[in-house]
Amino acid sequence: MLRIQRYTISVFVGDESGMINRIAGVFSRRGYNIESLAVGLNRDKALFTIVVSGTDRVLQQVMKQLYKLVNVRKVEDLSKKPRVERELMLLKVNVPAAQRTEVLGLVDIFRARVVDVAEDSLTLEVTGDAGKLASLERRMTKFGIKELARTGKISLLRDKSEEVVAPPILPQATSVSSLTKVSDLEKRASEKVVTDIPMTSSSAEGDVYAVESDDEGVWSHQVLDPDWGDVEAAEPNGYMSHTLSMVVNDAPGVLNRVTGVFARRGYNIQSLAVGLSERQGISRITTVVPGTDESIRKLLHQLSKLIDVVQVQDITHLPFAQRELMLIKISALPSARRDILDIANVFRAKTVDLSNRSITLELTGDLEKMAALQHLLEPYGILEVARTGRLALVRDSGVDSKLLGQLQPLQASY
């Protein structure tokens, strides 16, 4: 009897227009409903973490089809391997003044953070596994959940604690060749990366993208770079990044249809987060795409015509709270561990895994915060990076952080 299971798949690709649509299409054509999708994007690379349910046999066929796509470098099933998993959720809750103390107590218990305060609501940020997020959501239901945005799951494999490594050689920070014995690396180069799937990658350790001397172009640094090139400020022609929030029915093929609209019109998606919403059977898609106000207006009109699209909104010009989640694994010998933890403490990053050879950190924040941390950790040797897309909820408080940051301080006159 065939057994239905839940699988976590990691796909590392060269980023190009339409890639998200092609990957979603592989699942859609086989009737798979993607339960969660997290995409970490660069100008030239992307790391997908996809959660689907199905049989093992069909999953292997899907993985083979994914590998046949142009620019797909690596496909791997992480489901049966020891790994660190995290999700991010933004939760807007109705909180009258009389109940605020009780809610803040729950916030402390679940180690959540308040990101926006209005007269009658609080917006919370929380990270963790699916069980933790679901538990907090249930506790907040009695107060009334106004909006909920959730990313897909991201995963990094745990290192074996007994693995022996040599000190990293600077400045090749992203190279793993200096972190393992030469004989081991040569052995890995000839091994298969994905079970039952012929691959050409030289890494056999999950999402560790080894840097080889003969690699060229996009694969010269197989770690997601800290500078992924958002067009935040409007250019003279009005071209800028727009944050779109879509509410869709949770049905097979809906992501394929949505991303197909972007692909057919040549839009390059800069960020994508797909997850559950506050209503059962409804999902929320948050995406960032560059364009002018007029071109985005036309795009929204096309998206609103799609089957299963309930609502679509451009929140770029509204005050909104935004967050992303990153897991980053750094080479950390005992001599460098204290320095790495000091840097992590400054950025309020959490240590989620520790081995003889590495430290894995969890960080939430905006693009600039994550890029700054990654830049500072590069000299120690970055082994893996996994990121979600951007989550965004409109601020009920009306406070526009971006606008306030652009204002000049008032000069005191005496």
CSV table of C-alpha atoms in Angstrom, one decimal:
chain,number,residue,atom,x,y,z
A,1,MET,CA,0.0,0.0,0.0
A,2,LEU,CA,1.4,3.4,-1.0
A,3,ARG,CA,2.0,5.7,1.9
A,4,ILE,CA,1.4,9.4,1.8
A,5,GLN,CA,4.1,11.4,3.5
A,6,ARG,CA,5.2,15.1,3.9
A,7,TYR,CA,8.5,15.9,2.2
A,8,THR,CA,10.9,18.8,2.4
A,9,ILE,CA,12.8,19.5,-0.9
A,10,SER,CA,15.7,21.8,-1.4
A,11,VAL,CA,16.3,23.2,-5.0
A,12,PHE,CA,19.3,25.3,-5.8
A,13,VAL,CA,19.1,27.1,-9.2
A,14,GLY,CA,20.5,29.9,-11.3
A,15,ASP,CA,17.9,32.7,-11.0
A,16,GLU,CA,16.3,33.9,-14.2
A,17,SER,CA,13.0,35.2,-15.3
A,18,GLY,CA,10.3,32.5,-15.2
A,19,MET,CA,12.2,30.0,-13.0
A,20,ILE,CA,9.7,30.1,-10.2
A,21,ASN,CA,6.9,29.5,-12.6
A,22,ARG,CA,8.6,26.5,-14.2
A,23,ILE,CA,9.3,24.9,-10.8
A,24,ALA,CA,5.8,25.5,-9.6
A,25,GLY,CA,4.6,24.0,-12.9
A,26,VAL,CA,6.3,20.7,-12.3
A,27,PHE,CA,4.3,20.2,-9.2
A,28,SER,CA,1.1,21.5,-10.7
A,29,ARG,CA,1.1,19.2,-13.7
A,30,ARG,CA,1.4,16.2,-11.3
A,31,GLY,CA,-1.4,17.4,-9.0
A,32,TYR,CA,0.8,18.3,-6.1
A,33,ASN,CA,-0.4,21.1,-3.9
A,34,ILE,CA,2.6,23.0,-2.5
A,35,GLU,CA,2.0,23.3,1.2
A,36,SER,CA,4.7,25.9,1.7
A,37,LEU,CA,7.4,27.6,-0.4
A,38,ALA,CA,10.3,29.7,0.7
A,39,VAL,CA,12.6,31.3,-1.9
A,40,GLY,CA,15.9,33.0,-1.1
A,41,LEU,CA,16.8,35.1,-4.2
A,42,ASN,CA,19.9,36.8,-5.5
A,43,ARG,CA,20.5,38.5,-8.8
A,44,ASP,CA,21.9,35.2,-10.2
A,45,LYS,CA,21.0,32.4,-7.7
A,46,ALA,CA,17.9,31.1,-5.8
A,47,LEU,CA,17.4,28.5,-3.1
A,48,PHE,CA,13.9,27.0,-2.9
A,49,THR,CA,12.6,25.1,0.1
A,50,ILE,CA,9.4,23.3,-0.8
A,51,VAL,CA,7.1,21.2,1.4
A,52,VAL,CA,4.7,18.8,-0.4
A,53,SER,CA,2.7,15.6,0.5
A,54,GLY,CA,2.7,12.5,-1.6
A,55,THR,CA,4.2,9.0,-2.1
A,56,ASP,CA,7.9,8.4,-2.3
A,57,ARG,CA,7.8,7.0,-5.8
A,58,VAL,CA,6.0,10.0,-7.3
A,59,LEU,CA,8.3,12.4,-5.3
A,60,GLN,CA,11.4,10.8,-6.9
A,61,GLN,CA,9.8,11.3,-10.4
A,62,VAL,CA,9.1,15.0,-9.5
A,63,MET,CA,12.7,15.5,-8.4
A,64,LYS,CA,14.0,14.0,-11.6
A,65,GLN,CA,11.8,16.4,-13.6
A,66,LEU,CA,13.0,19.4,-11.5
A,67,TYR,CA,16.6,18.5,-12.3
A,68,LYS,CA,15.9,18.5,-16.0
A,69,LEU,CA,15.0,22.2,-15.9
A,70,VAL,CA,17.5,24.6,-17.3
A,71,ASN,CA,19.8,26.1,-14.6
A,72,VAL,CA,18.8,23.7,-11.9
A,73,ARG,CA,22.0,22.9,-10.1
A,74,LYS,CA,20.9,20.7,-7.2
A,75,VAL,CA,17.8,18.9,-6.0
A,76,GLU,CA,17.7,17.1,-2.6
A,77,ASP,CA,15.1,15.5,-0.3
A,78,LEU,CA,15.9,16.6,3.2
A,79,SER,CA,13.0,14.9,4.8
A,80,LYS,CA,14.9,12.0,6.5
A,81,LYS,CA,18.0,13.9,7.4
A,82,PRO,CA,18.8,15.7,10.7
A,83,ARG,CA,18.1,19.3,10.0
A,84,VAL,CA,17.3,22.7,11.5
A,85,GLU,CA,13.8,24.0,10.4
A,86,ARG,CA,12.3,27.4,11.0
A,87,GLU,CA,9.3,29.4,9.8
A,88,LEU,CA,8.4,33.0,10.2
A,89,MET,CA,4.9,34.4,11.0
A,90,LEU,CA,3.5,38.0,11.3
A,91,LEU,CA,0.3,38.1,13.3
A,92,LYS,CA,-2.0,41.1,13.7
A,93,VAL,CA,-4.3,40.6,16.8
A,94,ASN,CA,-7.2,42.6,18.1
A,95,VAL,CA,-6.0,43.7,21.6
A,96,PRO,CA,-8.2,46.1,23.6
A,97,ALA,CA,-6.3,48.0,26.3
A,98,ALA,CA,-7.8,45.8,29.1
A,99,GLN,CA,-6.3,42.6,27.5
A,100,ARG,CA,-2.9,43.9,26.5
A,101,THR,CA,-1.1,42.6,29.6
A,102,GLU,CA,-2.4,39.1,29.0
A,103,VAL,CA,-1.3,39.2,25.3
A,104,LEU,CA,2.1,40.5,26.2
A,105,GLY,CA,2.5,37.7,28.7
A,106,LEU,CA,1.9,35.2,25.8
A,107,VAL,CA,4.3,37.1,23.6
A,108,ASP,CA,7.0,36.6,26.3
A,109,ILE,CA,6.2,32.9,26.7
A,110,PHE,CA,6.5,32.2,23.0
A,111,ARG,CA,9.6,34.5,22.6
A,112,ALA,CA,7.7,36.6,20.0
A,113,ARG,CA,8.4,40.3,19.4
A,114,VAL,CA,6.0,43.2,19.0
A,115,VAL,CA,6.6,45.0,15.7
A,116,ASP,CA,3.7,47.5,15.7
A,117,VAL,CA,1.4,48.9,18.3
A,118,ALA,CA,-2.0,50.6,17.5
A,119,GLU,CA,-4.8,51.7,19.7
A,120,ASP,CA,-6.7,48.4,19.3
A,121,SER,CA,-4.2,46.0,17.8
A,122,LEU,CA,-0.7,44.5,18.1
A,123,THR,CA,1.4,43.1,15.3
A,124,LEU,CA,3.6,40.3,16.4
A,125,GLU,CA,6.6,38.5,14.9
A,126,VAL,CA,7.5,34.9,15.9
A,127,THR,CA,9.8,32.3,14.5
A,128,GLY,CA,10.0,28.5,15.2
A,129,ASP,CA,8.8,25.2,13.9
A,130,ALA,CA,5.2,24.6,12.7
A,131,GLY,CA,4.0,23.4,16.1
A,132,LYS,CA,5.1,26.5,17.9
A,133,LEU,CA,3.5,28.8,15.4
A,134,ALA,CA,0.3,26.9,15.3
A,135,SER,CA,0.2,26.9,19.2
A,136,LEU,CA,0.6,30.7,19.3
A,137,GLU,CA,-2.1,31.2,16.6
A,138,ARG,CA,-4.6,29.1,18.6
A,139,ARG,CA,-3.8,31.1,21.8
A,140,MET,CA,-4.5,34.4,19.9
A,141,THR,CA,-7.7,33.2,18.3
A,142,LYS,CA,-9.8,34.2,21.4
A,143,PHE,CA,-8.7,37.8,21.0
A,144,GLY,CA,-9.4,37.9,17.3
A,145,ILE,CA,-6.8,37.6,14.5
A,146,LYS,CA,-7.2,40.4,12.0
A,147,GLU,CA,-4.4,39.3,9.6
A,148,LEU,CA,-1.8,36.6,9.4
A,149,ALA,CA,1.2,36.2,7.0
A,150,ARG,CA,3.4,33.2,7.1
A,151,THR,CA,6.5,32.1,5.2
A,152,GLY,CA,7.3,28.6,4.1
A,153,LYS,CA,9.7,26.4,5.9
A,154,ILE,CA,13.5,26.8,5.5
A,155,SER,CA,15.9,24.0,6.4
A,156,LEU,CA,19.6,23.5,6.9
A,157,LEU,CA,21.2,20.2,7.6
A,158,ARG,CA,22.8,19.7,11.0
A,159,ASP,CA,26.6,19.1,11.0
A,160,LYS,CA,28.0,15.9,12.5
A,161,SER,CA,29.6,16.8,15.8
A,162,GLU,CA,32.4,14.4,15.4
A,163,GLU,CA,33.6,15.8,12.1
A,164,VAL,CA,37.2,17.1,12.2
A,165,VAL,CA,38.1,20.2,10.3
A,166,ALA,CA,41.0,22.5,9.6
A,167,PRO,CA,41.1,26.3,10.1
A,168,PRO,CA,39.6,28.3,7.2
A,169,ILE,CA,42.0,30.1,4.9
A,170,LEU,CA,41.2,33.8,4.3
A,171,PRO,CA,40.0,35.5,2.3
A,172,GLN,CA,38.2,32.6,0.6
A,173,ALA,CA,35.3,32.9,3.1
A,174,THR,CA,32.7,31.0,1.2
A,175,SER,CA,35.0,28.1,0.3
A,176,VAL,CA,34.5,24.8,2.1
A,177,SER,CA,37.6,23.3,0.6
A,178,SER,CA,39.6,24.8,3.5
A,179,LEU,CA,37.2,23.4,6.1
A,180,THR,CA,37.6,19.7,5.3
A,181,LYS,CA,40.4,17.2,4.7
A,182,VAL,CA,41.5,17.2,1.1
A,183,SER,CA,41.0,13.5,0.8
A,184,ASP,CA,37.4,13.8,1.9
A,185,LEU,CA,36.7,16.6,-0.6
A,186,GLU,CA,38.1,14.6,-3.4
A,187,LYS,CA,35.9,11.7,-2.4
A,188,ARG,CA,32.8,13.9,-2.3
A,189,ALA,CA,33.5,15.2,-5.8
A,190,SER,CA,32.9,11.8,-7.2
A,191,GLU,CA,29.7,11.0,-5.2
A,192,LYS,CA,26.1,11.5,-6.0
A,193,VAL,CA,24.4,14.4,-4.3
A,194,VAL,CA,20.8,13.5,-4.5
A,195,THR,CA,19.6,9.9,-3.8
A,196,ASP,CA,18.5,8.1,-7.0
A,197,ILE,CA,19.0,11.2,-9.1
A,198,PRO,CA,22.1,11.8,-11.3
A,199,MET,CA,23.6,15.1,-10.4
A,200,THR,CA,26.8,17.0,-11.2
A,201,SER,CA,27.3,19.0,-8.0
A,202,SER,CA,30.5,18.3,-6.0
A,203,SER,CA,28.8,18.6,-2.6
A,204,ALA,CA,27.3,15.7,-0.7
A,205,GLU,CA,26.4,17.5,2.5
A,206,GLY,CA,23.0,19.0,2.1
A,207,ASP,CA,22.9,22.7,1.2
A,208,VAL,CA,26.7,23.2,1.4
A,209,TYR,CA,27.7,24.7,-1.9
A,210,ALA,CA,31.4,24.0,-2.4
A,211,VAL,CA,33.5,26.5,-4.3
A,212,GLU,CA,35.7,24.8,-6.9
A,213,SER,CA,38.5,26.5,-8.7
A,214,ASP,CA,37.2,25.6,-12.2
A,215,ASP,CA,33.6,26.9,-11.6
A,216,GLU,CA,32.6,29.8,-13.7
A,217,GLY,CA,29.9,32.5,-13.8
A,218,VAL,CA,27.0,32.0,-11.5
A,219,TRP,CA,28.5,29.1,-9.7
A,220,SER,CA,31.8,30.7,-8.7
A,221,HIS,CA,30.2,31.4,-5.2
A,222,GLN,CA,27.5,28.8,-4.5
A,223,VAL,CA,26.2,30.6,-1.4
A,224,LEU,CA,23.4,33.2,-1.5
A,225,ASP,CA,25.2,36.5,-1.6
A,226,PRO,CA,24.4,39.3,0.9
A,227,ASP,CA,23.8,41.8,-1.8
A,228,TRP,CA,20.7,40.6,-3.7
A,229,GLY,CA,19.9,44.0,-5.3
A,230,ASP,CA,16.5,45.3,-4.4
A,231,VAL,CA,15.5,48.5,-6.2
A,232,GLU,CA,14.2,50.2,-3.1
A,233,ALA,CA,14.5,53.9,-4.0
A,234,ALA,CA,12.5,55.1,-7.0
A,235,GLU,CA,14.6,55.9,-10.0
A,236,PRO,CA,14.0,59.0,-12.1
A,237,ASN,CA,11.6,57.1,-14.4
A,238,GLY,CA,9.6,55.9,-11.4
A,239,TYR,CA,11.1,52.3,-11.5
A,240,MET,CA,11.2,50.8,-8.0
A,241,SER,CA,10.5,47.7,-6.0
A,242,HIS,CA,6.8,47.1,-5.2
A,243,THR,CA,5.5,44.9,-2.4
A,244,LEU,CA,2.4,43.0,-3.4
A,245,SER,CA,0.1,41.1,-1.0
A,246,MET,CA,-2.3,38.4,-2.5
A,247,VAL,CA,-4.9,36.3,-0.8
A,248,VAL,CA,-5.6,33.1,-2.8
A,249,ASN,CA,-7.6,29.9,-2.3
A,250,ASP,CA,-5.4,27.0,-1.2
A,251,ALA,CA,-5.8,24.9,-4.3
A,252,PRO,CA,-3.4,22.9,-6.6
A,253,GLY,CA,-2.0,25.0,-9.4
A,254,VAL,CA,-2.8,28.4,-8.0
A,255,LEU,CA,0.9,29.3,-7.5
A,256,ASN,CA,1.7,28.2,-11.0
A,257,ARG,CA,-1.0,30.5,-12.4
A,258,VAL,CA,0.1,33.5,-10.4
A,259,THR,CA,3.8,33.1,-11.2
A,260,GLY,CA,2.8,32.5,-14.8
A,261,VAL,CA,1.4,36.1,-15.1
A,262,PHE,CA,4.7,37.4,-13.9
A,263,ALA,CA,6.7,35.2,-16.3
A,264,ARG,CA,4.6,36.0,-19.4
A,265,ARG,CA,5.1,39.7,-18.8
A,266,GLY,CA,8.8,39.5,-18.1
A,267,TYR,CA,8.7,40.5,-14.4
A,268,ASN,CA,11.6,39.3,-12.4
A,269,ILE,CA,10.4,38.4,-8.9
A,270,GLN,CA,12.8,39.7,-6.3
A,271,SER,CA,11.1,38.0,-3.3
A,272,LEU,CA,8.4,35.5,-2.8
A,273,ALA,CA,6.8,34.1,0.4
A,274,VAL,CA,3.8,31.6,0.3
A,275,GLY,CA,2.1,30.4,3.5
A,276,LEU,CA,-1.2,30.0,5.4
A,277,SER,CA,-3.4,33.0,6.3
A,278,GLU,CA,-5.8,33.7,9.1
A,279,ARG,CA,-8.6,31.8,7.3
A,280,GLN,CA,-8.7,28.0,6.7
A,281,GLY,CA,-8.4,27.1,3.1
A,282,ILE,CA,-6.9,30.5,2.2
A,283,SER,CA,-3.2,31.3,1.6
A,284,ARG,CA,-1.3,34.6,1.5
A,285,ILE,CA,1.4,35.3,-1.1
A,286,THR,CA,3.7,38.2,-0.5
A,287,THR,CA,6.0,39.1,-3.4
A,288,VAL,CA,8.3,41.9,-4.4
A,289,VAL,CA,8.6,42.9,-8.1
A,290,PRO,CA,10.2,46.0,-9.7
A,291,GLY,CA,8.3,48.3,-11.9
A,292,THR,CA,6.6,51.7,-12.3
A,293,ASP,CA,3.3,52.5,-10.6
A,294,GLU,CA,1.5,52.3,-13.9
A,295,SER,CA,3.0,48.9,-14.9
A,296,ILE,CA,2.2,47.4,-11.4
A,297,ARG,CA,-1.4,48.7,-11.7
A,298,LYS,CA,-1.8,46.8,-14.9
A,299,LEU,CA,-0.2,43.7,-13.3
A,300,LEU,CA,-2.6,43.8,-10.4
A,301,HIS,CA,-5.5,44.0,-12.9
A,302,GLN,CA,-4.3,40.8,-14.6
A,303,LEU,CA,-3.8,39.0,-11.3
A,304,SER,CA,-7.3,39.9,-10.1
A,305,LYS,CA,-8.7,38.0,-13.1
A,306,LEU,CA,-7.2,34.7,-12.1
A,307,ILE,CA,-9.2,31.8,-10.7
A,308,ASP,CA,-8.7,31.3,-7.0
A,309,VAL,CA,-7.2,34.8,-6.5
A,310,VAL,CA,-9.4,36.4,-3.8
A,311,GLN,CA,-7.6,39.7,-3.3
A,312,VAL,CA,-4.5,41.5,-4.5
A,313,GLN,CA,-3.1,44.7,-3.2
A,314,ASP,CA,0.0,46.9,-3.7
A,315,ILE,CA,1.0,48.0,-0.2
A,316,THR,CA,4.2,49.8,-1.3
A,317,HIS,CA,3.0,53.3,-0.6
A,318,LEU,CA,1.3,52.3,2.7
A,319,PRO,CA,3.1,52.1,6.1
A,320,PHE,CA,3.8,48.4,6.5
A,321,ALA,CA,5.9,46.1,8.8
A,322,GLN,CA,8.2,43.8,6.9
A,323,ARG,CA,10.3,40.9,8.0
A,324,GLU,CA,12.4,38.1,6.5
A,325,LEU,CA,14.0,35.1,8.1
A,326,MET,CA,17.5,33.8,7.5
A,327,LEU,CA,19.4,30.7,8.6
A,328,ILE,CA,23.2,31.0,8.2
A,329,LYS,CA,25.8,28.3,9.0
A,330,ILE,CA,29.3,29.6,9.7
A,331,SER,CA,32.6,27.8,10.0
A,332,ALA,CA,33.4,28.1,13.7
A,333,LEU,CA,36.5,26.6,15.3
A,334,PRO,CA,36.7,27.0,19.1
A,335,SER,CA,39.2,29.9,18.7
A,336,ALA,CA,36.7,32.0,16.6
A,337,ARG,CA,33.5,30.9,18.3
A,338,ARG,CA,33.4,33.8,20.9
A,339,ASP,CA,33.9,36.4,18.2
A,340,ILE,CA,31.0,35.0,16.1
A,341,LEU,CA,28.7,34.8,19.1
A,342,ASP,CA,29.5,38.5,20.0
A,343,ILE,CA,28.6,39.6,16.4
A,344,ALA,CA,25.4,37.5,16.6
A,345,ASN,CA,24.5,39.2,19.9
A,346,VAL,CA,24.7,42.6,18.4
A,347,PHE,CA,22.2,41.6,15.7
A,348,ARG,CA,20.0,39.7,18.1
A,349,ALA,CA,20.6,36.6,16.2
A,350,LYS,CA,19.8,33.2,17.9
A,351,THR,CA,22.1,30.2,18.0
A,352,VAL,CA,20.0,27.2,16.8
A,353,ASP,CA,22.7,24.6,16.2
A,354,LEU,CA,26.3,24.0,17.3
A,355,SER,CA,28.9,21.4,16.2
A,356,ASN,CA,32.7,21.0,16.3
A,357,ARG,CA,32.9,22.7,12.9
A,358,SER,CA,30.1,25.2,12.7
A,359,ILE,CA,27.5,27.5,14.3
A,360,THR,CA,24.0,28.0,12.8
A,361,LEU,CA,22.3,31.3,13.5
A,362,GLU,CA,18.7,32.4,13.0
A,363,LEU,CA,18.1,36.1,12.2
A,364,THR,CA,14.9,38.1,11.4
A,365,GLY,CA,14.8,41.6,10.1
A,366,ASP,CA,14.9,43.6,6.8
A,367,LEU,CA,17.2,43.1,3.9
A,368,GLU,CA,19.8,45.6,5.2
A,369,LYS,CA,20.1,43.9,8.6
A,370,MET,CA,20.7,40.4,7.1
A,371,ALA,CA,23.1,41.7,4.5
A,372,ALA,CA,25.1,43.5,7.2
A,373,LEU,CA,25.4,40.4,9.3
A,374,GLN,CA,26.4,38.2,6.4
A,375,HIS,CA,29.1,40.7,5.4
A,376,LEU,CA,30.6,40.6,8.9
A,377,LEU,CA,30.6,36.8,9.0
A,378,GLU,CA,32.2,36.3,5.6
A,379,PRO,CA,35.8,36.3,6.9
A,380,TYR,CA,35.0,33.3,9.1
A,381,GLY,CA,33.7,31.2,6.2
A,382,ILE,CA,30.0,30.9,5.4
A,383,LEU,CA,29.0,27.3,4.7
A,384,GLU,CA,25.2,27.6,4.0
A,385,VAL,CA,22.5,30.3,3.7
A,386,ALA,CA,18.8,29.8,3.6
A,387,ARG,CA,16.3,32.7,3.4
A,388,THR,CA,12.6,33.2,3.2
A,389,GLY,CA,11.0,35.9,1.1
A,390,ARG,CA,9.6,39.1,2.6
A,391,LEU,CA,6.5,39.1,4.8
A,392,ALA,CA,4.6,42.4,5.0
A,393,LEU,CA,1.5,43.5,6.9
A,394,VAL,CA,0.0,47.1,6.8
A,395,ARG,CA,0.7,48.9,10.1
A,396,ASP,CA,-2.5,49.9,11.9
A,397,SER,CA,-0.5,52.5,13.8
A,398,GLY,CA,0.1,54.4,10.6
A,399,VAL,CA,3.8,54.8,11.4
A,400,ASP,CA,5.9,54.8,8.3
A,401,SER,CA,9.5,53.8,9.3
A,402,LYS,CA,10.9,54.5,5.8
A,403,LEU,CA,9.5,58.0,5.8
A,404,LEU,CA,10.7,58.8,9.3
A,405,GLY,CA,14.2,57.6,8.3
A,406,GLN,CA,14.3,60.2,5.5
A,407,LEU,CA,13.2,63.1,7.7
A,408,GLN,CA,15.9,65.5,8.8
A,409,PRO,CA,16.1,66.1,12.6
A,410,LEU,CA,14.7,69.4,13.8
A,411,GLN,CA,17.4,72.0,14.7
A,412,ALA,CA,17.0,73.3,18.2
A,413,SER,CA,16.8,77.1,18.5
A,414,TYR,CA,17.7,78.9,21.7
